[in-house]
Short mmCIF file of C-alpha atoms in Angstrom, two decimals:
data_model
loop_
_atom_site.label_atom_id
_atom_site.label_comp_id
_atom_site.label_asym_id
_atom_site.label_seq_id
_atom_site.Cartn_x
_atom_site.Cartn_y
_atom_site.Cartn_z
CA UNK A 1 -141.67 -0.87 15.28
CA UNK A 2 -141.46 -1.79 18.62
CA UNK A 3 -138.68 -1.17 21.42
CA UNK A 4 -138.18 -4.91 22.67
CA UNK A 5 -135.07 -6.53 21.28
CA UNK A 6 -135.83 -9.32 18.98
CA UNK A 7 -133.24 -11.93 17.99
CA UNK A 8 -132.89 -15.40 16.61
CA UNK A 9 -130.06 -18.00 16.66
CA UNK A 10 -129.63 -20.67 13.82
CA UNK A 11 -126.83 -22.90 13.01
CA UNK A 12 -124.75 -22.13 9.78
CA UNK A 13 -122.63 -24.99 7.74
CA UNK A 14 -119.51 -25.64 8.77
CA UNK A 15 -118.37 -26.46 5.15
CA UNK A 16 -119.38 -23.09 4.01
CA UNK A 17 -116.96 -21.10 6.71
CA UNK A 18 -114.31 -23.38 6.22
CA UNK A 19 -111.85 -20.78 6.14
CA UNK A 20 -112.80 -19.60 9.70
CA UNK A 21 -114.03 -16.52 10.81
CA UNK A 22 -111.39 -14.39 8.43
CA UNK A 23 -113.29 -15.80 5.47
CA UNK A 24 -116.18 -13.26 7.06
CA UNK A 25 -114.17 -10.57 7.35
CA UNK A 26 -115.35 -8.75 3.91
CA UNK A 27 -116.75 -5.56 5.07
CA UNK A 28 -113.88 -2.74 6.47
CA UNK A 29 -117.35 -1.38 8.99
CA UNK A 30 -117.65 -4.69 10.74
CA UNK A 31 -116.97 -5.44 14.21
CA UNK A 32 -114.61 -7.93 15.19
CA UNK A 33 -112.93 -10.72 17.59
CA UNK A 34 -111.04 -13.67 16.79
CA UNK A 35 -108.40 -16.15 18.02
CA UNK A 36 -107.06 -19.24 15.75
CA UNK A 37 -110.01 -18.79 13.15
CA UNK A 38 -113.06 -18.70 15.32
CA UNK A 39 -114.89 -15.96 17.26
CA UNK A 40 -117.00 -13.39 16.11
CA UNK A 41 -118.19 -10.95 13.55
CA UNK A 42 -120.64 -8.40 13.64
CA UNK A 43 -122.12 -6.44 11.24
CA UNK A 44 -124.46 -2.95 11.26
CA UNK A 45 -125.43 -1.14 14.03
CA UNK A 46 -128.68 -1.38 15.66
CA UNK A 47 -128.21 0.30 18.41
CA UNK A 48 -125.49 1.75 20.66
CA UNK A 49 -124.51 3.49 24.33
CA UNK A 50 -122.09 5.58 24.68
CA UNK A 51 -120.11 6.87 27.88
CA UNK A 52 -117.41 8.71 29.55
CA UNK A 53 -116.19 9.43 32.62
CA UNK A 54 -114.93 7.34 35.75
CA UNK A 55 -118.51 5.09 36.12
CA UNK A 56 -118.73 4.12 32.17
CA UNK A 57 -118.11 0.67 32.64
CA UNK A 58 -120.99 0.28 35.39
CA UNK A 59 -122.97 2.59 32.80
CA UNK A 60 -122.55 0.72 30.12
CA UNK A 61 -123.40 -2.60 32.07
CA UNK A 62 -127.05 -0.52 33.47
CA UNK A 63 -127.97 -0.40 29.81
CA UNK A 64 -127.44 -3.57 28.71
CA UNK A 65 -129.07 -5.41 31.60
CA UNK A 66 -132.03 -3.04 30.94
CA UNK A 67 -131.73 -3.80 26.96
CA UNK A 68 -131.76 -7.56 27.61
CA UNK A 69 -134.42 -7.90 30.43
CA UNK A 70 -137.25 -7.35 28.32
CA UNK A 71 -135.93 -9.35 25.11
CA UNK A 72 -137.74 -12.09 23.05
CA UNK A 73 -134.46 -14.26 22.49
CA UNK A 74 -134.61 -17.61 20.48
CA UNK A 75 -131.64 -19.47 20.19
CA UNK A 76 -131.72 -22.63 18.53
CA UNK A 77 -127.19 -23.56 19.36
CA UNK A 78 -126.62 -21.83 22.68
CA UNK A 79 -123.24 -21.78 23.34
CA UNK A 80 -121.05 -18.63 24.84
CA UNK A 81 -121.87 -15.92 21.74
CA UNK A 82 -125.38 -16.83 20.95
CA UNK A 83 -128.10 -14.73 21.50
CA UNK A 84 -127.89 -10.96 21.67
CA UNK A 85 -123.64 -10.43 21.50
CA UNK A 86 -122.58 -6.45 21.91
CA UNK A 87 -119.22 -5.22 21.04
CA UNK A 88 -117.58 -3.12 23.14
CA UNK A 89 -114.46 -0.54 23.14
CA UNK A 90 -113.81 1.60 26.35
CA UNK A 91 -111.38 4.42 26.97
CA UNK A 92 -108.15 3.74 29.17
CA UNK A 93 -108.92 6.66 31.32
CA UNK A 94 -111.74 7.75 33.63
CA UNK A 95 -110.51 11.78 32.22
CA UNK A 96 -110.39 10.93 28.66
CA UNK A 97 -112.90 12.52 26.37
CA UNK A 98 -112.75 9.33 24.33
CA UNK A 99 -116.59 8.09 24.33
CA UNK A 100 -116.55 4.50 25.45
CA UNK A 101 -119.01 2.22 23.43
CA UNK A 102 -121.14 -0.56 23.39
CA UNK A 103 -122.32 -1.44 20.38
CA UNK A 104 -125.27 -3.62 19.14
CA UNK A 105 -124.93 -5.14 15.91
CA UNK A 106 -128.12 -6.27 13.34
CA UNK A 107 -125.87 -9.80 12.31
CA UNK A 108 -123.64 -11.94 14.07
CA UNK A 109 -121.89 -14.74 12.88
CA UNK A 110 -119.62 -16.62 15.07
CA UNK A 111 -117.45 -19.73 15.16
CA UNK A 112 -116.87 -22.08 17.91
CA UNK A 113 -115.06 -25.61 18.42
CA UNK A 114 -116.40 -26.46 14.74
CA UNK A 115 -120.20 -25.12 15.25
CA UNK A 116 -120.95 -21.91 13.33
CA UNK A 117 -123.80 -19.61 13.72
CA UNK A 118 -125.64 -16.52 12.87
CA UNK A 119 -127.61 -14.78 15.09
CA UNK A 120 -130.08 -11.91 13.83
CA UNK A 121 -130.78 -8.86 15.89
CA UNK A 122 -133.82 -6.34 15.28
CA UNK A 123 -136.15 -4.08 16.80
CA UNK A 124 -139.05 -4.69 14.21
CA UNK A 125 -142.26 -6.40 14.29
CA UNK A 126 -141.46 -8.34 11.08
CA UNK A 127 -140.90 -12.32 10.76
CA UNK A 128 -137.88 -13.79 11.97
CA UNK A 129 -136.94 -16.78 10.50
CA UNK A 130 -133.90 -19.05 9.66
CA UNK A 131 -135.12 -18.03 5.95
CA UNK A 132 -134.65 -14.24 6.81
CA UNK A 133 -131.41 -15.04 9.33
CA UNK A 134 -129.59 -17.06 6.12
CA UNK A 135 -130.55 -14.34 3.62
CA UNK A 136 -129.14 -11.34 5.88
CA UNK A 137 -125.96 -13.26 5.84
CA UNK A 138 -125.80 -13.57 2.31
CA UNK A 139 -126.89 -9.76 2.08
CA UNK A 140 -123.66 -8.52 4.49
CA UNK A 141 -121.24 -10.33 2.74
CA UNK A 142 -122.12 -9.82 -0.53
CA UNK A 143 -123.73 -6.20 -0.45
CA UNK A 144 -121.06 -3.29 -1.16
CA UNK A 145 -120.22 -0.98 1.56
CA UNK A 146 -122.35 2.31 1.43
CA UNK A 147 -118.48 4.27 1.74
CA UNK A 148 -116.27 2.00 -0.57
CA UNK A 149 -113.50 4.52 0.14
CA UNK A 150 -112.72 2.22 3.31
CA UNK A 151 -112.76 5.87 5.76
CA UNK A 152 -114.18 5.73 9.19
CA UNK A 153 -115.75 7.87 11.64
CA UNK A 154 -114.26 10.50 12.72
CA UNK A 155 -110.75 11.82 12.14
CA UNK A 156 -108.54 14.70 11.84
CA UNK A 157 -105.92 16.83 10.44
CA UNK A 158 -102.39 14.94 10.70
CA UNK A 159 -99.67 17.38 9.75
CA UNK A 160 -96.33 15.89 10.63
CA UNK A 161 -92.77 15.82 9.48
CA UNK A 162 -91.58 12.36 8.63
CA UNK A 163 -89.73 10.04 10.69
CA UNK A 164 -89.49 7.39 8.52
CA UNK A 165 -90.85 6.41 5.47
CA UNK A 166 -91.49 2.47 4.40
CA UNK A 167 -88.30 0.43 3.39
CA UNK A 168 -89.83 -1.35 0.47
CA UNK A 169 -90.80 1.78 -1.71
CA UNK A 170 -94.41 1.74 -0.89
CA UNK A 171 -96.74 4.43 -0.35
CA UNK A 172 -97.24 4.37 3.15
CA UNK A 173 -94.94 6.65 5.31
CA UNK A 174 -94.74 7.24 8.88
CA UNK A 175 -95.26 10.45 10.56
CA UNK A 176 -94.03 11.10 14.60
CA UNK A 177 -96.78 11.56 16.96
CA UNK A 178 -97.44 13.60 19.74
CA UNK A 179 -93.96 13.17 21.09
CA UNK A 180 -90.27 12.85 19.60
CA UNK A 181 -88.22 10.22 20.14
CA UNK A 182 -85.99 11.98 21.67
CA UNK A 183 -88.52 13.84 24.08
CA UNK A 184 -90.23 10.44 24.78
CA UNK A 185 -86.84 8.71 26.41
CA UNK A 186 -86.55 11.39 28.25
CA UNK A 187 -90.46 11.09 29.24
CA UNK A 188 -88.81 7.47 30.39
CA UNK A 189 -85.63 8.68 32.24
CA UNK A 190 -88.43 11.11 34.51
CA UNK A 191 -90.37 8.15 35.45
CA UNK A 192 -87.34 6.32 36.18
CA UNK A 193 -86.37 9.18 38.53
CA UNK A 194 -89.62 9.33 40.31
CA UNK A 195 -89.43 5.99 40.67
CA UNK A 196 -85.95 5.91 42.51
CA UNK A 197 -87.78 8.35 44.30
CA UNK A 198 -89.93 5.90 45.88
CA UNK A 199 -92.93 7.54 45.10
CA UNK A 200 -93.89 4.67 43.04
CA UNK A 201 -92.72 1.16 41.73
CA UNK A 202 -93.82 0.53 38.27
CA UNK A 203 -94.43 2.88 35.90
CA UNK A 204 -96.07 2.30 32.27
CA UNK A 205 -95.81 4.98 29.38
CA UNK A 206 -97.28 4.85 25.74
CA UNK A 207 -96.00 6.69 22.44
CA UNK A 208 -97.65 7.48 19.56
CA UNK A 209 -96.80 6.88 15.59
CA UNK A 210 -98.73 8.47 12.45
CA UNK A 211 -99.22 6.17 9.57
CA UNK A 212 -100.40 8.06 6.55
CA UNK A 213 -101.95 5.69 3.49
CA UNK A 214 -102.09 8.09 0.90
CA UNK A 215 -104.22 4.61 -1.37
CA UNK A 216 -106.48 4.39 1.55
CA UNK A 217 -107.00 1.80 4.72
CA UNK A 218 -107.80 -1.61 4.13
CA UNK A 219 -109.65 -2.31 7.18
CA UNK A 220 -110.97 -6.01 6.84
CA UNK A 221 -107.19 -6.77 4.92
CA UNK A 222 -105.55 -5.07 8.32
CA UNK A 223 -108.21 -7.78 10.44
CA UNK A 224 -107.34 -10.59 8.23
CA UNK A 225 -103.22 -9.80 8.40
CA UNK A 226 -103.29 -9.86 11.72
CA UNK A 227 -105.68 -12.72 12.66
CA UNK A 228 -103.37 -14.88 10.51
CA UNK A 229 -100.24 -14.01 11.63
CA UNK A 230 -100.71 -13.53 15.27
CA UNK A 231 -103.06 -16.66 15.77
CA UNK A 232 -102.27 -16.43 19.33
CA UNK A 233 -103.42 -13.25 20.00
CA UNK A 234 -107.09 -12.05 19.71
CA UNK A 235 -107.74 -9.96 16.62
CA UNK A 236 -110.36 -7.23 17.44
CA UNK A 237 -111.97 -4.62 15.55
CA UNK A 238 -114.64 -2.14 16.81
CA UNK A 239 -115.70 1.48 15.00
CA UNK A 240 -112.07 2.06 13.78
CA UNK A 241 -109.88 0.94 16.79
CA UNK A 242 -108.12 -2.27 15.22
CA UNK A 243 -105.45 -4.85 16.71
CA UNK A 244 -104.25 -8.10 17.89
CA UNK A 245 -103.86 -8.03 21.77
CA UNK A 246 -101.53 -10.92 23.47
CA UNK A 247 -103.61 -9.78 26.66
CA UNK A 248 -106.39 -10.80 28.25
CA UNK A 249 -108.08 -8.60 30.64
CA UNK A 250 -110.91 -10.93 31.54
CA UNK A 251 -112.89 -13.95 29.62
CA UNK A 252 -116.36 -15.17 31.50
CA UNK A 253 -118.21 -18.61 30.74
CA UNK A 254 -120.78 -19.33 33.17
CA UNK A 255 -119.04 -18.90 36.75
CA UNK A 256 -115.57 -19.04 35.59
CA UNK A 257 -113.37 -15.99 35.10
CA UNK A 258 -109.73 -16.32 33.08
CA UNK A 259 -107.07 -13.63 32.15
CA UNK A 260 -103.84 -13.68 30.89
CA UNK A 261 -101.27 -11.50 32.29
CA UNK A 262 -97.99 -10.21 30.26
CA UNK A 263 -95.13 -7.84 31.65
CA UNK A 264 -91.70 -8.70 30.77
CA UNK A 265 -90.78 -8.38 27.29
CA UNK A 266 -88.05 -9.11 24.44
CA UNK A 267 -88.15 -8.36 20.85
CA UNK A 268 -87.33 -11.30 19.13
CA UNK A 269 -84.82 -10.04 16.52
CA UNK A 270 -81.95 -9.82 19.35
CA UNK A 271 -81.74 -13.14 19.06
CA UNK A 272 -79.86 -13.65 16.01
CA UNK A 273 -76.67 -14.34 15.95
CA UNK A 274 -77.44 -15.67 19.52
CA UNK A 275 -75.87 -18.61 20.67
CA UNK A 276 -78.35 -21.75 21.23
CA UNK A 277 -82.01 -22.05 20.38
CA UNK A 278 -84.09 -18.71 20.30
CA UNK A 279 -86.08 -19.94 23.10
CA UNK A 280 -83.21 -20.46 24.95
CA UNK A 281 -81.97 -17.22 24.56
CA UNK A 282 -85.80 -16.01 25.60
CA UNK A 283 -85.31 -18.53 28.58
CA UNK A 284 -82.04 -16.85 29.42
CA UNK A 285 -82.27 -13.06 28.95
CA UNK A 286 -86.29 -13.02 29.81
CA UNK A 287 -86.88 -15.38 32.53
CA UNK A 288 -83.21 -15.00 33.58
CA UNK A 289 -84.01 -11.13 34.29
CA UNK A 290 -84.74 -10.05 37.68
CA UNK A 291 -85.49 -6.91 36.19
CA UNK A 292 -88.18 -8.79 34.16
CA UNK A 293 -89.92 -10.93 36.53
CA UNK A 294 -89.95 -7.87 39.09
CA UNK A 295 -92.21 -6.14 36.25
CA UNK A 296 -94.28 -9.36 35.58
CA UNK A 297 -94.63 -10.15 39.65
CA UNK A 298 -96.29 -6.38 39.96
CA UNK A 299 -98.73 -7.04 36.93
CA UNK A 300 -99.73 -10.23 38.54
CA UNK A 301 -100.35 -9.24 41.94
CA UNK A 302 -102.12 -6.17 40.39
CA UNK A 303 -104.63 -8.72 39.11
CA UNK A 304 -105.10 -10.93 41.50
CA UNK A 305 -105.91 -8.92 44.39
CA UNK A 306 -108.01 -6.98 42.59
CA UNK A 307 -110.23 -9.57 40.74
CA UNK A 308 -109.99 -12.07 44.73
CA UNK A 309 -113.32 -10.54 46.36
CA UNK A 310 -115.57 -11.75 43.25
CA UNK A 311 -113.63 -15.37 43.13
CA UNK A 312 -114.49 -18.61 45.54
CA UNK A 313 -111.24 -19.90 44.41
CA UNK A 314 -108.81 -18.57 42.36
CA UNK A 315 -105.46 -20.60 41.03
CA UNK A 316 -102.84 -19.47 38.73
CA UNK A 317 -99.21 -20.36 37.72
CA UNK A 318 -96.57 -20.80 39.77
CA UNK A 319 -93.85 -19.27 37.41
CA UNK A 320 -94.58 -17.37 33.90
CA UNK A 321 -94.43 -18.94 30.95
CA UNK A 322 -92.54 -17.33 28.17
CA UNK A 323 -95.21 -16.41 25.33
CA UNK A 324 -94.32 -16.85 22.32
CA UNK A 325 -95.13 -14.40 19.47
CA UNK A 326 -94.20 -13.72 16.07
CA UNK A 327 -92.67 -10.29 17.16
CA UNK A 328 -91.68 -10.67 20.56
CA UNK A 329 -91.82 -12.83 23.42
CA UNK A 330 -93.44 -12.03 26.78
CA UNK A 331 -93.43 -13.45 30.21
CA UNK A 332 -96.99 -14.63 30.95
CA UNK A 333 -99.23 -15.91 33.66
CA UNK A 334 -102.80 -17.28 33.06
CA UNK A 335 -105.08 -16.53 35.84
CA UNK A 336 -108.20 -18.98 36.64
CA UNK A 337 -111.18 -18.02 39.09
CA UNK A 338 -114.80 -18.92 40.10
CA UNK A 339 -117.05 -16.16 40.75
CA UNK A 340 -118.95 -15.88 44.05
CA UNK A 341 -122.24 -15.69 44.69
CA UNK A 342 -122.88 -11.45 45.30
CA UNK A 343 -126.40 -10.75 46.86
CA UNK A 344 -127.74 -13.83 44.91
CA UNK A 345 -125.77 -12.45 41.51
CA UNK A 346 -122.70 -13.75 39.97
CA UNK A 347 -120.65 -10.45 38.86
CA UNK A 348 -121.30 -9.79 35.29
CA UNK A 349 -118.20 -9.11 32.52
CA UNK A 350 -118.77 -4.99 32.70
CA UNK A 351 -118.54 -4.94 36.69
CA UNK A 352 -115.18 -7.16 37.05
CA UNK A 353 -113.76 -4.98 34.45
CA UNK A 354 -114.69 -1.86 36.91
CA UNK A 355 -113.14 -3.32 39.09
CA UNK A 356 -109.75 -4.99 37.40
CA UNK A 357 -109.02 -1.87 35.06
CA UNK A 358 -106.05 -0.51 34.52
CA UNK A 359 -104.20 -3.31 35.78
CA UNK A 360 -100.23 -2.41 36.91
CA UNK A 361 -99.48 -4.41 33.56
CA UNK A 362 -100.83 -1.40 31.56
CA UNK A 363 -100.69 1.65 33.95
CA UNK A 364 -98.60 0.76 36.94
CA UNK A 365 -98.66 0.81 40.20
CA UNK A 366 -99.64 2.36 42.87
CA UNK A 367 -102.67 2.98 40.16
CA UNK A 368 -103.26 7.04 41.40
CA UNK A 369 -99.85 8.06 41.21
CA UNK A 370 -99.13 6.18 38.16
CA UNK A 371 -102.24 7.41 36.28
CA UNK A 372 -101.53 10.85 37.09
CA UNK A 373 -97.85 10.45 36.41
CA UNK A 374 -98.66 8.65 32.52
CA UNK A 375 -101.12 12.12 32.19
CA UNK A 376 -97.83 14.67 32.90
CA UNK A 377 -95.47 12.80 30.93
CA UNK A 378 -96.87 11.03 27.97
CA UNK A 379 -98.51 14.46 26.27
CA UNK A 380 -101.09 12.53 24.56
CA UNK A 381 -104.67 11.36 25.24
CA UNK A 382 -104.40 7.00 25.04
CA UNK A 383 -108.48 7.18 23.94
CA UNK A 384 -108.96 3.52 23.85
CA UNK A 385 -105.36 2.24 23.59
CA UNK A 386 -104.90 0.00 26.14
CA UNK A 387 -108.77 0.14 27.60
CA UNK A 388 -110.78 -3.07 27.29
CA UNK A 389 -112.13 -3.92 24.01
CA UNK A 390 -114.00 -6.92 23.46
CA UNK A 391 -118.19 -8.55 23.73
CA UNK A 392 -120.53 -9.65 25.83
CA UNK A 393 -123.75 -11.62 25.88
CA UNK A 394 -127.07 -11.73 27.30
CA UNK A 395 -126.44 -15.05 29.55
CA UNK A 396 -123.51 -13.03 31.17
CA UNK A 397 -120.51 -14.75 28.81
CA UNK A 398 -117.64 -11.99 27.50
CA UNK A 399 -113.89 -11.97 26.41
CA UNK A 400 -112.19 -8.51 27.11
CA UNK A 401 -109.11 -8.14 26.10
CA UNK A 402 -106.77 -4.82 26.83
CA UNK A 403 -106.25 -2.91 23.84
CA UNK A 404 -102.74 -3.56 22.56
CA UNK A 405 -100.94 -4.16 19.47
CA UNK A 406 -103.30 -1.44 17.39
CA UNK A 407 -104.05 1.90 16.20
CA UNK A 408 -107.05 4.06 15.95
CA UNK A 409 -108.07 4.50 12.00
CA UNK A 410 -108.91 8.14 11.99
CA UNK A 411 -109.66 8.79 8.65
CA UNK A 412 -109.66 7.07 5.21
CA UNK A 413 -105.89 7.71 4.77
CA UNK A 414 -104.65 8.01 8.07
CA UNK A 415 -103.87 5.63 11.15
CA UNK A 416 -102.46 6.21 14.64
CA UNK A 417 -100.34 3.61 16.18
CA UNK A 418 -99.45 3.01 20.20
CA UNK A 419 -97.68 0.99 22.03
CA UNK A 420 -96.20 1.09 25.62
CA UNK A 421 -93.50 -0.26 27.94
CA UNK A 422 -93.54 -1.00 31.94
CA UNK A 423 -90.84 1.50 33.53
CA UNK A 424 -88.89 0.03 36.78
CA UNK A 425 -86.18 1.14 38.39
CA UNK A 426 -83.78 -0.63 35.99
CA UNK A 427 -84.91 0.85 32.78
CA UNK A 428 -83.34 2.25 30.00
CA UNK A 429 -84.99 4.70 27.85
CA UNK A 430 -82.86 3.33 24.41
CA UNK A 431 -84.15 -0.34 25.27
CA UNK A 432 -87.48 1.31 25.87
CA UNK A 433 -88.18 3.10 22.58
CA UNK A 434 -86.83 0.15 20.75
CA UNK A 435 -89.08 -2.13 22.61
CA UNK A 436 -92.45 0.25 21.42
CA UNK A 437 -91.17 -0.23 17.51
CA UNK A 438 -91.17 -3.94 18.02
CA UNK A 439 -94.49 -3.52 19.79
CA UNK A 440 -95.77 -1.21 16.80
CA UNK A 441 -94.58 -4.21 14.04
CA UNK A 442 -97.97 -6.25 14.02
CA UNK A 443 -99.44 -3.18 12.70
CA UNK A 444 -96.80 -1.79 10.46
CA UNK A 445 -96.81 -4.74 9.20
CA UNK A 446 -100.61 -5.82 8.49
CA UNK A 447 -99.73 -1.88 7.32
CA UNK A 448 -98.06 -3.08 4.54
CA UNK A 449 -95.07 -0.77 6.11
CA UNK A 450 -91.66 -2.08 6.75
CA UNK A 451 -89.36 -0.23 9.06
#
């Protein structure tokens, strides 16, 4: 054994991963990101670091410089996700107990603008070949899972009355979470009143929903539901927290940072019956809203201020684009920057997330009294709903989305949902809840649960 980081690169054939990166997602343990069949998939666990606390992100960025300064890296396509990849999933808040997580797989494979690749990771003195690299490919996806029972870590106890229990008959039922409906709007109609208060302008709360499996989770199925119906999105999957976010928090190639902003939001289903084209009905009640664009102006300035003393130059659009998703649509503004030059360093993935997180588009804003404000009201602990979840390389590349559009699997029968709204002064707490069930149905629905 020895404790430098060993890993080698090789090309795979395209032919035989013609069905993207889903067609690798075989194993309900591996680690995951993908967007319109390519990305990446990782599988065991070498090693990991773990975190909490307000400086985990800075942490967690320490040990991976420190893992990757003394490593013997051959890589034989070099592109953004070559070399030694981590995957990481950190907790929305600096007070959460949740342990944040970066964790270092012993495979990758990965799929990019038609080049595939698999990228072996080890700590041993062994040989490290394309021969061994091909075989431990053919090993992960072929080799049965050492708990076939598809459970994760961790878990607990869910004892819960039902709320509502799948429409088509099947086994899966839904249990409330920490808070009521009921109890929840009026968690909304408090943060509208501190709002008209003044003591702050946007306010975002979560909810939480039990789904109990009494056949078991289907992890890889859930990855593979949702990277094919939300192609748009970017499916993730990391030790049991599973999704498809519409949001990107930050994405670094080389010098250039990009993120995609959402606030601003309207289920898709109150269009029918709708006079004119659905997307002229999104045009009119979304981009027509001045409550809307109020929400999506305060995400956006958020971001930009916060992410403008790492950029050179930083451009973005003029107006928000409606985004549009098989669920919902959202008002959205993509976000392009250079990095500058910091004390002869460009700032790596980990640090601009220190810096960017919680954006007003998932907490509010001002941050402080928002924060504290989601912590007296929601009455439950968001672990890594909504915190950035994503990977990151050793020549600085990353994507990190925000967590949202998932659920935590906490045991081998059990999953628990989230989804949140942005509160402004013109809210509603009936459009509110039924905005989180529309923002639950990617999961319900990769679920196999039908509300």
């Amino acid at each position: 054994m020895t404790s430098t980081l060993r890993t080698l690169t090789v090309p795979l054939d395209v032919e035989s991963s013609s069905g993207g990166l889903p067609s690798f997602l075989v194993r309900d343990d591996v680690l995951c990101w993908s967007r319109r069949e390519a990305g990446l998939v990782g599988y065991g666990e070498l090693t990991r670091f773990n975190a909490t606390g307000p400086e985990r992100f800075l942490e967690a960025d320490i040990w991976w410089r420190h893992l990757i300064l003394e490593a013997e890296i051959t890589d034989h396509v070099e592109v953004p996700g070559t070399g030694p990849v981590a995957f990481g999933s950190f907790a929305f808040s600096k007070t959460s107990p949740h342990v944040s997580r970066l964790i270092l797989p012993e495979l990758v494979v990965g799929i990019r603008d038609g080049r595939a690749w698999a990228t072996q990771l080890t700590f041993d003195d062994g040989p490290l070949t394309e021969a061994v690299v091909l075989a431990s490919v053919d090993r992960w996806l072929t080799e049965p899972e050492p708990n076939g029972d598809g459970s994760a870590a961790g878990g607990s106890d869910v004892g819960l009355s039902p709320e509502a229990v799948a429409a088509d008959g099947s086994a899966g039922h839904l249990s409330r979470g920490s808070l009521s409906e009921a109890a929840w709007m009026q968690a909304v109609s408090n943060g509208v009143e501190e709002i008209r208060a003044g003591k702050l302008e946007k306010l975002v709360l979560a909810r939480d929903v039990v789904a109990n499996l009494p056949e078991g989770v289907n992890a890889a199925e859930v990855l593979r539901q949702l990277a094919a119906r939300y192609r748009e999105c970017w499916t993730y999957g990391v030790d049991g927290l599973v999704g498809a976010t519409p949001e990107m928090l930050i994405q670094v190639e080389g010098r250039t940072a990009q993120a995609r902003v959402l606030a601003g939001t309207l289920d898709r289903r109150d269009a029918d019956g709708m006079d004119g084209s659905p997307m002229e009905y999104a045009e009119r009640v979304l981009a027509g809203s001045e409550k809307q664009r109020h929400e999506h102006e305060i995400a956006i300035d958020s971001l930009t201020r916060q992410l403008a003393p790492f950029s050179e130059a930083m451009n973005s659009h003029s107006e928000p684009f409606i985004l549009e998703l098989p669920n919902v649509w959202h008002l959205a503004s993509d976000v392009k920057a250079e990095l500058a030059d910091i004390e002869g360093h460009v700032p790596t993935c980990l640090a601009l997330i220190n810096a960017l997180h919680p954006t007003a588009a998932v907490c509010g804003t001002p941050t402080l009294i928002a924060g504290a404000l989601i912590r007296k009201l929601e009455h439950l602990d968001r672990g890594p709903y909504a915190g950035p979840v994503g990977w990151l390389d050793a020549a600085g590349n990353g994507e990190w989305g925000i967590a949202l559009r998932g659920a935590v699997i906490e045991d081998a029968n059990t999953v628990r949902l989230y989804a949140g709204c942005g509160i402004v002064e013109g809210s509603q707490p009936e459009a509110e809840l039924a905005e989180t069930w529309a923002k639950f149905r990617p999961m319900l629905e990769a679920l196999g649960i039908k509300r």
